[in-house]
Each structure stands twice: as C-alpha cells, then as structure tokens.
Short mmCIF file of C-alpha atoms and ligand atoms in Angstrom, two decimals:
data_model
loop_
_atom_site.label_atom_id
_atom_site.label_comp_id
_atom_site.label_asym_id
_atom_site.label_seq_id
_atom_site.Cartn_x
_atom_site.Cartn_y
_atom_site.Cartn_z
CA MET N 1196 -52.28 -48.14 12.62
CA ASP N 1197 -49.01 -46.59 11.34
CA ASP N 1198 -46.96 -48.44 13.96
CA LEU N 1199 -48.61 -51.72 12.99
CA LEU N 1200 -48.06 -51.10 9.28
CA HIS N 1201 -44.42 -50.27 9.92
CA LEU N 1202 -43.91 -53.49 11.89
CA ALA N 1203 -45.83 -55.60 9.34
CA ARG N 1204 -43.65 -54.20 6.52
CA ARG N 1205 -40.53 -55.12 8.48
CA MET N 1206 -41.91 -58.59 9.11
CA MET N 1207 -42.65 -59.07 5.40
CA LEU N 1208 -38.96 -58.50 4.68
CA HIS N 1209 -38.18 -61.44 6.97
CA ALA N 1210 -40.61 -63.86 5.33
CA HIS N 1211 -39.23 -67.29 4.49
CA ALA N 1212 -41.13 -67.96 1.28
CA PRO N 1213 -38.72 -69.65 -1.16
CA TYR N 1214 -41.52 -71.83 -2.60
CA SER N 1215 -44.41 -69.44 -3.19
CA LYS N 1216 -42.20 -66.33 -3.30
CA PHE N 1217 -45.26 -64.61 -1.83
CA HIS N 1218 -44.02 -62.62 1.15
CA VAL N 1219 -46.55 -61.70 3.84
CA GLY N 1220 -46.20 -59.70 7.06
CA ALA N 1221 -48.67 -59.27 9.90
CA ALA N 1222 -48.82 -57.15 13.03
CA LEU N 1223 -51.24 -57.18 15.94
CA ARG N 1224 -52.05 -54.74 18.70
CA ALA N 1225 -52.79 -56.58 21.92
CA GLU N 1226 -54.91 -55.38 24.79
CA GLY N 1227 -52.62 -53.14 26.84
CA GLY N 1228 -51.08 -51.63 23.69
CA SER N 1229 -48.11 -53.87 22.91
CA ILE N 1230 -47.57 -54.82 19.27
CA HIS N 1231 -46.43 -58.14 17.86
CA GLY N 1232 -45.39 -59.15 14.37
CA GLY N 1233 -44.95 -62.23 12.25
CA CYS N 1234 -44.17 -63.37 8.73
CA ASN N 1235 -44.93 -66.45 6.70
CA VAL N 1236 -42.47 -69.29 7.23
CA GLU N 1237 -42.66 -71.94 4.51
CA ASN N 1238 -41.24 -75.44 4.60
CA ALA N 1239 -39.94 -77.91 2.01
CA ALA N 1240 -42.73 -80.18 3.26
CA TYR N 1241 -45.28 -77.67 1.94
CA PRO N 1242 -48.23 -78.19 4.35
CA GLN N 1243 -45.97 -77.42 7.30
CA GLY N 1244 -45.75 -73.75 6.33
CA LEU N 1245 -46.94 -71.06 8.72
CA CYS N 1246 -48.91 -67.97 7.70
CA ALA N 1247 -47.85 -64.49 8.80
CA GLU N 1248 -50.97 -64.01 10.93
CA ALA N 1249 -50.38 -67.31 12.74
CA SER N 1250 -46.79 -66.37 13.42
CA ALA N 1251 -47.84 -62.95 14.78
CA ILE N 1252 -50.44 -64.63 17.01
CA ALA N 1253 -47.78 -67.01 18.33
CA ALA N 1254 -45.48 -64.06 19.12
CA MET N 1255 -48.31 -62.27 20.93
CA VAL N 1256 -49.27 -65.31 23.00
CA ALA N 1257 -45.64 -66.04 23.80
CA ALA N 1258 -45.35 -62.47 25.11
CA GLY N 1259 -48.23 -63.16 27.47
CA HIS N 1260 -51.23 -61.61 25.69
CA LYS N 1261 -54.58 -63.11 24.80
CA ARG N 1262 -56.63 -60.29 23.25
CA ILE N 1263 -56.18 -58.69 19.81
CA LEU N 1264 -57.51 -55.16 19.30
CA GLU N 1265 -56.23 -54.38 15.79
CA CYS N 1266 -54.57 -56.30 12.98
CA VAL N 1267 -52.55 -55.37 9.88
CA VAL N 1268 -51.74 -57.82 7.09
CA ILE N 1269 -49.48 -56.81 4.23
CA GLY N 1270 -48.89 -58.68 0.99
CA PRO N 1271 -46.88 -57.95 -2.13
CA GLY N 1272 -49.83 -56.68 -4.18
CA PRO N 1273 -51.11 -55.77 -6.67
CA GLU N 1274 -54.28 -57.47 -5.43
CA VAL N 1275 -55.39 -56.79 -1.88
CA ILE N 1276 -54.28 -59.61 0.43
CA MET N 1277 -57.00 -61.61 2.17
CA PRO N 1278 -56.30 -63.68 5.29
CA CYS N 1279 -56.81 -67.37 4.57
CA GLY N 1280 -59.64 -69.28 6.23
CA GLY N 1281 -57.40 -70.88 8.82
CA CYS N 1282 -56.00 -67.51 9.88
CA ARG N 1283 -59.50 -66.04 10.19
CA GLN N 1284 -60.34 -68.79 12.66
CA LYS N 1285 -57.02 -68.33 14.50
CA LEU N 1286 -57.72 -64.59 14.88
CA ARG N 1287 -61.22 -65.41 16.15
CA GLU N 1288 -59.75 -67.24 19.12
CA PHE N 1289 -58.35 -63.94 20.46
CA ALA N 1290 -60.71 -61.31 19.02
CA SER N 1291 -64.35 -60.49 18.53
CA ASP N 1292 -66.35 -59.77 15.38
CA ASP N 1293 -65.55 -56.06 15.51
CA LEU N 1294 -61.75 -56.55 15.21
CA PRO N 1295 -60.47 -54.19 12.49
CA VAL N 1296 -58.28 -56.00 9.97
CA HIS N 1297 -56.31 -53.61 7.77
CA LEU N 1298 -55.40 -55.17 4.43
CA CYS N 1299 -52.30 -53.53 2.96
CA GLY N 1300 -49.99 -53.64 -0.01
CA PRO N 1301 -46.56 -52.13 -0.60
CA ASP N 1302 -48.27 -48.80 -1.32
CA GLY N 1303 -50.11 -48.81 2.03
CA LEU N 1304 -53.67 -49.44 3.19
CA HIS N 1305 -56.03 -50.97 0.61
CA ARG N 1306 -59.06 -51.79 2.69
CA THR N 1307 -60.22 -52.23 6.28
CA VAL N 1308 -62.70 -54.98 7.11
CA THR N 1309 -63.87 -56.51 10.37
CA LEU N 1310 -63.22 -60.06 11.46
CA GLY N 1311 -67.01 -60.51 11.45
CA GLN N 1312 -67.05 -59.71 7.73
CA LEU N 1313 -64.20 -62.12 7.07
CA LEU N 1314 -65.66 -64.89 9.22
CA PRO N 1315 -69.43 -64.48 9.67
CA LEU N 1316 -71.41 -66.77 11.98
CA SER N 1317 -68.15 -67.97 13.45
CA PHE N 1318 -67.47 -70.74 15.90
CA GLY N 1319 -65.63 -69.33 18.88
CA PRO N 1320 -64.45 -70.06 22.42
CA HIS N 1321 -67.89 -69.26 23.90
CA HIS N 1322 -69.40 -72.21 22.02
CA ILE N 1323 -67.43 -74.52 24.25
CA GLY N 1324 -68.01 -72.48 27.37
CA LYS N 1325 -64.84 -70.35 27.24
CA SER N 1326 -64.68 -66.61 26.79
N1 THU U 106 -50.14 -66.55 3.48
C1 THU U 106 -50.09 -65.87 4.66
O1 THU U 106 -49.02 -65.75 5.29
N2 THU U 106 -51.24 -65.34 5.14
C2 THU U 106 -52.44 -65.43 4.50
O2 THU U 106 -53.44 -65.04 5.07
C3 THU U 106 -52.52 -65.95 3.15
C4 THU U 106 -51.34 -66.74 2.71
C5 THU U 106 -48.91 -67.16 2.98
C6 THU U 106 -48.91 -68.66 3.06
C7 THU U 106 -47.87 -68.99 2.01
O3 THU U 106 -46.57 -68.96 2.64
C8 THU U 106 -47.96 -67.87 1.01
O4 THU U 106 -48.70 -66.84 1.63
C9 THU U 106 -48.63 -68.25 -0.29
O5 THU U 106 -49.84 -68.88 -0.05
#
C-alpha cells in the first residue's frame, strides 16, 4: 500500500481544482501488479469535472488492465475522504465487493473499507451477463 499512497500523493499535487480547491489523488493496483494514478480534473463548465478515481481508472484501462486489486484515495483532510457515489460505481465495474479502499489524508492512512461497504447490494457487470 505504500507504493500506492506515494503515487496517490504525487497525483494529488497534479490536481486541477481551481474551483473547489479540493485536491484529490487516487492510485490503483491492477491485476498483474502494475499501478496507475489519477487526480481530479475540474472544468469551468462545472459538471464536466473528473474525479481522481475516475481518472485513475481511465489510466489503468488505457494501459490495458481491467481488474483492480487495491485502491488508495487521498484528500486534503482533515476529514477522511469518501469516494463519491459515481466513483463507487465506476470502481465496481473493475472490482468485486472485497476490494480494499484505503482512505488517506496528508498524514497517511485514515481508514480502510471494502467496496462492498461503500456500495452494498451493487449493480454490476454480471447483472447484464458480463463478468
Ligand atoms: N472528488 C474526487 O476527485 N473524488 C471523490 O471521490 C470525491 C470528490 C473531487 C471532485 C471535485 O473536483 C472535488 O473533489 C470537490 O468535490
């Protein structure tokens, strides 16, 4: 998890968040061991902004991976960051309920939860015959 936290911290520094000023970084470990990071990328047309988790997922998929084994999200604190609803569903596309999601602040790990805790009774690829 240290490598993921390190990458997520670096990603947070690259966030484009001039509107919210809330910088977020995310890092994912894909099946096979590679790691992929992302940051939030806001837009003057506010709804067009991209969350850090979504940007990390895009980087992972673009690198040719489809399975997430571990996830780190880091926010500015002091409250523990929580992935938004849309990002929970986006993670679900590439991970199962037991995915560990490490929620971090500038001082390090605050809490580890599973995707199943964040998104119980989820709708997933298997509901439409994909797995
Ligand atoms: N944000 C993320 O990047 N991930 C989350 O899970 C929660 C929110 C971003 C979106 C927006 O750029 C900023 O945080 C404030 O909402």
